[in-house]
XYZ file of C-alpha atoms in Angstrom:
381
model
C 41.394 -31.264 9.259
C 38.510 -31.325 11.515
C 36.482 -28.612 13.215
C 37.261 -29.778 16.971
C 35.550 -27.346 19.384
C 33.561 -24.085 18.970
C 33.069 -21.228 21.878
C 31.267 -18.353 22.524
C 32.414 -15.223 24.123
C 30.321 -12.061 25.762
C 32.870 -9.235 26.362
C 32.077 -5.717 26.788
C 30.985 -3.282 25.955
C 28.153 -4.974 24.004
C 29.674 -7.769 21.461
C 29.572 -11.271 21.214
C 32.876 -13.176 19.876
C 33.108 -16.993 18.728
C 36.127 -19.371 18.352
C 36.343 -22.064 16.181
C 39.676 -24.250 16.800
C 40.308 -27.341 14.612
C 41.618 -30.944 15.806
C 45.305 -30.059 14.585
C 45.107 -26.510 16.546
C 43.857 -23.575 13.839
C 42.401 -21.083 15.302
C 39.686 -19.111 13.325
C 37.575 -15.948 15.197
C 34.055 -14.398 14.649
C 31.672 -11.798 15.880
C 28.322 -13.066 15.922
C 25.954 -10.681 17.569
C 22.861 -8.468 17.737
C 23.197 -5.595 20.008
C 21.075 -6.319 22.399
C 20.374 -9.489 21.903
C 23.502 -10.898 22.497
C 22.765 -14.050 24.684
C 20.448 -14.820 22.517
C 22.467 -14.928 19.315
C 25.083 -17.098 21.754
C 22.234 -19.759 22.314
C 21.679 -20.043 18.470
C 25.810 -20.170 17.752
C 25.693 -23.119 20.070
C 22.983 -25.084 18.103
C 24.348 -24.131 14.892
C 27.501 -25.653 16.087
C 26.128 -29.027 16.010
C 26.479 -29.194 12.231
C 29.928 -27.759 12.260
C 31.894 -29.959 14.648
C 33.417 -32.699 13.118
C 33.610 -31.436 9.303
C 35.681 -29.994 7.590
C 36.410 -26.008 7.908
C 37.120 -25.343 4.764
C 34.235 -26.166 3.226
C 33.086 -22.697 3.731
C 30.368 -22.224 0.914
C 28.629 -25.854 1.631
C 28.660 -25.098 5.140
C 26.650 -21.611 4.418
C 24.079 -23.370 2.781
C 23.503 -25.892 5.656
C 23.823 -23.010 8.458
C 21.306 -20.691 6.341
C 18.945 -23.333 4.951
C 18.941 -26.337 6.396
C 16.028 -25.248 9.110
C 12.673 -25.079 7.760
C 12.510 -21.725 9.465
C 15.235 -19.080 7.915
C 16.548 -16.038 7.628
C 15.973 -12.974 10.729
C 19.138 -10.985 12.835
C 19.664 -13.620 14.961
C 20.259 -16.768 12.775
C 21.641 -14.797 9.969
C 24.582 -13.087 13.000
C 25.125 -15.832 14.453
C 25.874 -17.441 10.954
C 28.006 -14.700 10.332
C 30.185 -14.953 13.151
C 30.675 -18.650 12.657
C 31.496 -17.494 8.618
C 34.137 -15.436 9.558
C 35.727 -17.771 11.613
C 35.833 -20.263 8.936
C 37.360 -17.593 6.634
C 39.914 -16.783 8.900
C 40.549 -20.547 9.423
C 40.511 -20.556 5.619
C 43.441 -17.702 5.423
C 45.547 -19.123 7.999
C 45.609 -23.042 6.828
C 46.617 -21.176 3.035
C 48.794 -18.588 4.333
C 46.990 -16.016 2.800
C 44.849 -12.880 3.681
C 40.787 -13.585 3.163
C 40.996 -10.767 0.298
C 43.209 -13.095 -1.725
C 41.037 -16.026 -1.491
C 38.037 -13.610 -2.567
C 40.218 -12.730 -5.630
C 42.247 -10.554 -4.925
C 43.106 -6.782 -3.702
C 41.358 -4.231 -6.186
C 42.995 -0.884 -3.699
C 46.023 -0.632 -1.287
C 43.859 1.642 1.041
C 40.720 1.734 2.322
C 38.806 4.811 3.032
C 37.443 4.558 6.812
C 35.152 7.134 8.984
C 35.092 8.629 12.089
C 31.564 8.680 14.898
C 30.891 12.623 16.083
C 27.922 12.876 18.426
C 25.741 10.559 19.898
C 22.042 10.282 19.450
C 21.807 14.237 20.368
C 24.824 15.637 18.737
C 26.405 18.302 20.781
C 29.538 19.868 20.629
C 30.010 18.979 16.824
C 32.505 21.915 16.202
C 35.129 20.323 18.564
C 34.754 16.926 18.005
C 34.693 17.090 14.268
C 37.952 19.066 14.563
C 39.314 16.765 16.604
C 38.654 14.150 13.783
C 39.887 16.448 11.179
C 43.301 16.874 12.990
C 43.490 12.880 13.582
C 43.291 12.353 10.013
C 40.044 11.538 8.821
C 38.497 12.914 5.824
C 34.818 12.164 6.781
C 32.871 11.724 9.372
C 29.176 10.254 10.508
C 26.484 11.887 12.857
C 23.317 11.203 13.815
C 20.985 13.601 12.376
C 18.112 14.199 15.585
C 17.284 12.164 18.438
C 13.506 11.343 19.053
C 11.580 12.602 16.508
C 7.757 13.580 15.758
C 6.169 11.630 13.262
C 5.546 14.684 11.312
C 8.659 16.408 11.544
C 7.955 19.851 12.881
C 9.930 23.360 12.117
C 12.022 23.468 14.646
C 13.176 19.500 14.615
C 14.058 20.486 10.894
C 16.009 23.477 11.708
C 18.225 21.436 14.528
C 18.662 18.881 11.734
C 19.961 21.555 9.105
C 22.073 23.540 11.653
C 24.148 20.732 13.274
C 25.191 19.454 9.641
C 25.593 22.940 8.565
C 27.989 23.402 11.653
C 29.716 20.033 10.712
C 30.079 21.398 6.607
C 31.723 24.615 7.907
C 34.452 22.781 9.739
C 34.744 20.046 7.049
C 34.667 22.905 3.964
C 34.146 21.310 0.864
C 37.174 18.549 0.414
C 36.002 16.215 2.918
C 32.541 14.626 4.422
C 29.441 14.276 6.082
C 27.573 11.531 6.198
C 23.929 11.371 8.262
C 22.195 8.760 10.174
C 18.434 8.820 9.920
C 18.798 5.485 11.947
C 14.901 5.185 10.900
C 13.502 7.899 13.240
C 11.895 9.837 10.354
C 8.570 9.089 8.765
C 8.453 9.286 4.817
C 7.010 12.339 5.115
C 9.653 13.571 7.618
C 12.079 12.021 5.932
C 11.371 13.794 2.460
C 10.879 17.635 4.271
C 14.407 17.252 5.934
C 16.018 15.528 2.652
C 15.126 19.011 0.612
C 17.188 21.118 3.224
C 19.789 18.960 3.675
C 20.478 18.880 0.214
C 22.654 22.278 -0.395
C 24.697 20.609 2.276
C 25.955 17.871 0.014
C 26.283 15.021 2.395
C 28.085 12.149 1.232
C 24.906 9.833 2.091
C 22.070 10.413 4.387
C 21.648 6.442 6.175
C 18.301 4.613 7.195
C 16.211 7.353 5.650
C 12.966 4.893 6.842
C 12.660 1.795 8.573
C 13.221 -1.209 6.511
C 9.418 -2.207 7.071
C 8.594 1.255 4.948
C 11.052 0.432 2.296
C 8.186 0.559 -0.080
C 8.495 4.168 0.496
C 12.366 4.845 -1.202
C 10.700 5.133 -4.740
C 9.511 8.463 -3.682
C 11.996 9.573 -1.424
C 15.143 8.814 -4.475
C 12.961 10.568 -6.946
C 12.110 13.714 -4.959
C 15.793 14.065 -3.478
C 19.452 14.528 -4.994
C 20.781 13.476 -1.635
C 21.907 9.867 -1.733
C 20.594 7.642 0.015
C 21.919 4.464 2.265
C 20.468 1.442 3.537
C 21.015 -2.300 4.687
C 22.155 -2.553 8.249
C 18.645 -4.304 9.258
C 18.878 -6.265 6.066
C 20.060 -9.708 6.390
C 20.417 -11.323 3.268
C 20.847 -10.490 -0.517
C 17.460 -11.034 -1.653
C 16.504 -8.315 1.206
C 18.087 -5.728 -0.739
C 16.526 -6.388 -4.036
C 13.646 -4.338 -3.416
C 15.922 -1.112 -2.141
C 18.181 -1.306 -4.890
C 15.359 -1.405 -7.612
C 14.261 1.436 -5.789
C 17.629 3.497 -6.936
C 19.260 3.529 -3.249
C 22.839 4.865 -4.212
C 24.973 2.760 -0.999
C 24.119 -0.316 0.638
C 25.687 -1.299 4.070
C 25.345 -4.480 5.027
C 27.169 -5.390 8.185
C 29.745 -8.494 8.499
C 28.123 -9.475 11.894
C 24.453 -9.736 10.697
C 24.035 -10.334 7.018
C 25.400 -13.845 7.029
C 28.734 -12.803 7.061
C 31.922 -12.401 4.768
C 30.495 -15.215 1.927
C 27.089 -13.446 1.700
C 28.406 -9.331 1.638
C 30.227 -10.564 -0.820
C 27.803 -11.188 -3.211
C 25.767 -8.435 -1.908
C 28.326 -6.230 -2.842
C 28.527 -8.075 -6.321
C 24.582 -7.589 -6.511
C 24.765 -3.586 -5.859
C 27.310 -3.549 -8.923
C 24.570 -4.332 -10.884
C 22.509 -1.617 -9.926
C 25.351 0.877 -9.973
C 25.704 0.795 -6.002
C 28.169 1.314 -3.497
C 29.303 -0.701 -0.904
C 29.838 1.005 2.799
C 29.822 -2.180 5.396
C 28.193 -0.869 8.557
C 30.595 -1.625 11.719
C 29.957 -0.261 15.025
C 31.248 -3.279 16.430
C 34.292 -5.023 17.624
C 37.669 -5.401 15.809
C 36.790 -8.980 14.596
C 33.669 -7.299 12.530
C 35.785 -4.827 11.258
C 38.719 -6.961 10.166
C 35.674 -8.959 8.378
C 35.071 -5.905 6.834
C 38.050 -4.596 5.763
C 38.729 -8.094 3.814
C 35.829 -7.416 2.052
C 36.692 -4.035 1.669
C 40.216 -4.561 -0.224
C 38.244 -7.439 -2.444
C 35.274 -5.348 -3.386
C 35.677 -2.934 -6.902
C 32.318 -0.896 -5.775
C 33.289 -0.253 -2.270
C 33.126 3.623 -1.049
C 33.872 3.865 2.695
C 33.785 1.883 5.706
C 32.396 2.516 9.474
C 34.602 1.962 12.036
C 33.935 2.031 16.216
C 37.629 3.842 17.723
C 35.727 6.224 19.614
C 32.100 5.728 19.073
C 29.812 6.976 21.895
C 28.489 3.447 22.482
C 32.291 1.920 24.097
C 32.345 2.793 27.584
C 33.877 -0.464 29.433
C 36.126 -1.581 26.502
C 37.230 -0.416 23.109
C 38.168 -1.627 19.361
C 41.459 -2.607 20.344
C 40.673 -3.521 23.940
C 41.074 -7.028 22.620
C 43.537 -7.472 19.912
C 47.091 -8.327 20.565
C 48.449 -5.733 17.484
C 46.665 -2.304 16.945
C 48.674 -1.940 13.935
C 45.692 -3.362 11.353
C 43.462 -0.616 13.470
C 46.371 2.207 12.600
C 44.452 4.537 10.604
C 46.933 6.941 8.089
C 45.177 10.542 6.727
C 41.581 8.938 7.190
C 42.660 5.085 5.613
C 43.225 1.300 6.920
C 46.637 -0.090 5.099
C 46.286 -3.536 3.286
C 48.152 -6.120 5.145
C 49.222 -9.598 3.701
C 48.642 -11.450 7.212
C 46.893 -14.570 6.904
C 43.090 -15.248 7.646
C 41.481 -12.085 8.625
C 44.477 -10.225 9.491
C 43.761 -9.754 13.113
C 45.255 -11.110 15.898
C 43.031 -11.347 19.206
C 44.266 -11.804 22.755
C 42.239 -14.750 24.169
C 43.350 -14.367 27.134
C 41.915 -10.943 27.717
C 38.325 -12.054 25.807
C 38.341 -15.185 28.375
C 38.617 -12.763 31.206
C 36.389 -10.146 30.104
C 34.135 -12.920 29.209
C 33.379 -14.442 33.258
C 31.960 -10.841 33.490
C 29.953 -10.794 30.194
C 27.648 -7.770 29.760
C 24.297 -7.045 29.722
C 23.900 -4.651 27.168
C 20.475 -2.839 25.976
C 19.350 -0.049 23.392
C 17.529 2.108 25.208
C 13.540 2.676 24.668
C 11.992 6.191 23.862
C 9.206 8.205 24.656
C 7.526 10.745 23.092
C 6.325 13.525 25.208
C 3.027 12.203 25.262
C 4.272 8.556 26.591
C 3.875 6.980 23.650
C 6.939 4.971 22.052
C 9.494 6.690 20.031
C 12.124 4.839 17.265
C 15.550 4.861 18.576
């Protein structure tokens, strides 16, 4: 068996999906992408491709090492995605040609349920009453927010107090049986970031996410020693040796995401290198329903895993959503706040090309959007 031809999809609302079929017709799919950079991460798929057609798919682990190192210059979100996405689709080609699920080949299930959450708010929560009922009543037993939108680089007074009252509304509807978890998404300073950890804390969120920016990660020493709040990182991290320093530093959940950190072969031993550290695992997903079924492999393989991200809903979907694409919904069927395990082969998802070939001749030009500060000068998003 021969890899035969590989293809690149853009489909909205902001993903990027690859195909990789072999010469006697296995199909294996992928979700290489940076959001945002989408086109770009297609035009590195398509020279990474020229070392993959021609051998053979199931070679997964030699092919990794070829993909990730055999360029003199390595690593960085766009050759590290689009090496994921190509990695999934060679584990799913993997599944199918053994008739098994990608958690078997990775050892084995460890749980018959993983524990998913829901998206409430956007980048200015509003309304978090209502939708975090909403989520409550669907099922869920946790949700994610986003604690402030633009942010001073001192945090002032009142910034804090928004912070503290929109997760204190979200605790009252949640009580204390289910939870909250909060997305710095690197908007706070250390110095922000340690003045809102101390009122947060009565709270008791399950995690608060991107505390800092990954280039200040010399910073989480002294933000884990002066908080009890955990503390999450590892969706701008691409590779294991990225997350050495955060872990040393005492982070309590790492979250690297299927579609970025080279995919299912390295969060795997991410996820192995956390253990060691006494770490969860918590993929990070916005994305499409190929991530996620990448994810959720991982998920039912992985002893240290604690929750995983999911997009059904998320305020960034307007022109398609997480099954806008997928022939089945029922891997996507969410019971009291969980994903099922499911014994289909490869990664367990089955996609409808012909809807990703159409939605594909219109593509998408999706961009984050840039901030200001009042004074005109850039602001984190």
């Amino acid at each position: 068996m021969k890899i035969a031809r590989i293809e690149t999809f853009l489909v909205p609302p902001r993903w990027l999906f690859c195909r990789i079929e072999t010469d006697d017709g296995v199909v294996g799919w992928g979700e290489p992408v940076v959001e945002g950079r989408a086109e770009v991460v297609r035009a590195a798929v398509d020279v990474l491709a020229e070392q993959l057609v021609g051998q053979d798919p199931l070679r997964i682990q030699d092919h990794w090492q070829v993909l990730t190192k055999g360029g003199f210059y390595r690593g960085g979100p766009v050759l590290s995605s689009a090496v994921a996405g190509l990695d999934q689709a060679l584990w799913d080609i993997a599944g199918k040609t053994y008739g098994a699920p990608v958690h078997a080949l990775l050892g084995g299930p460890v749980r018959e349920r993983v524990r998913v959450y829901a998206w409430v708010g956007g980048d200015e929560p509003a309304e978090l009453a209502d939708q975090i009922t909403a989520q409550v009543e669907a099922g869920f037993t946790a949700v994610k927010m986003n604690a402030a939108g633009a942010t001073s680089p001192i945090t002032t007074a009142a910034e804090t107090a928004a912070v503290v009252r929109r997760v204190a509304a979200a605790r009252e509807v949640l009580g204390p049986g289910r939870d909250v978890a909060v997305d710095f998404h690197g908007r706070f300073t250390a110095a922000g970031a340690r003045r809102v950890l101390a009122e947060l804390a009565p709270l008791h969120p399950l995690f608060v996410e991107e505390p800092v920016l990954p280039e200040h990660h010399h910073q989480l020493p002294g933000l884990v020693t002066a908080s009890t709040v955990p503390l999450a990182t590892g969706e701008r991290l691409y590779g294991r040796g990225e997350f050495v320093s955060a872990l040393t530093a005492g982070i309590a959940v790492v979250q690297p995401d299927l579609s970025h950190a080279g995919g299912i072969s390295e969060v795997h031993r991410i996820a192995s290198l956390a253990d060691t550290f006494g770490a969860q695992l918590a993929p990070h997903c916005p994305l499409g329903p190929i991530a996620l079924a990448a994810s959720l492999q991982i998920a039912f393989a992985t002893p240290n895993f604690l929750i995983q991200e999911q997009s059904r809903g998320i305020h960034y979907n307007k022109d398609a959503d997480l099954l806008s694409y997928v022939t089945d919904p029922e891997p996507f069927r969410f019971v009291d706040g969980h994903a099922r395990r499911s014994d289909a082969p490869g990664l367990g998802v089955t996609i409808d090309e012909t809807a990703v070939r159409a939605a594909d001749r219109g593509g998408h030009a999706w961009r984050n959007p840039v901030w200001r500060h009042a004074d005109g000068s850039f602001a984190e998003w």
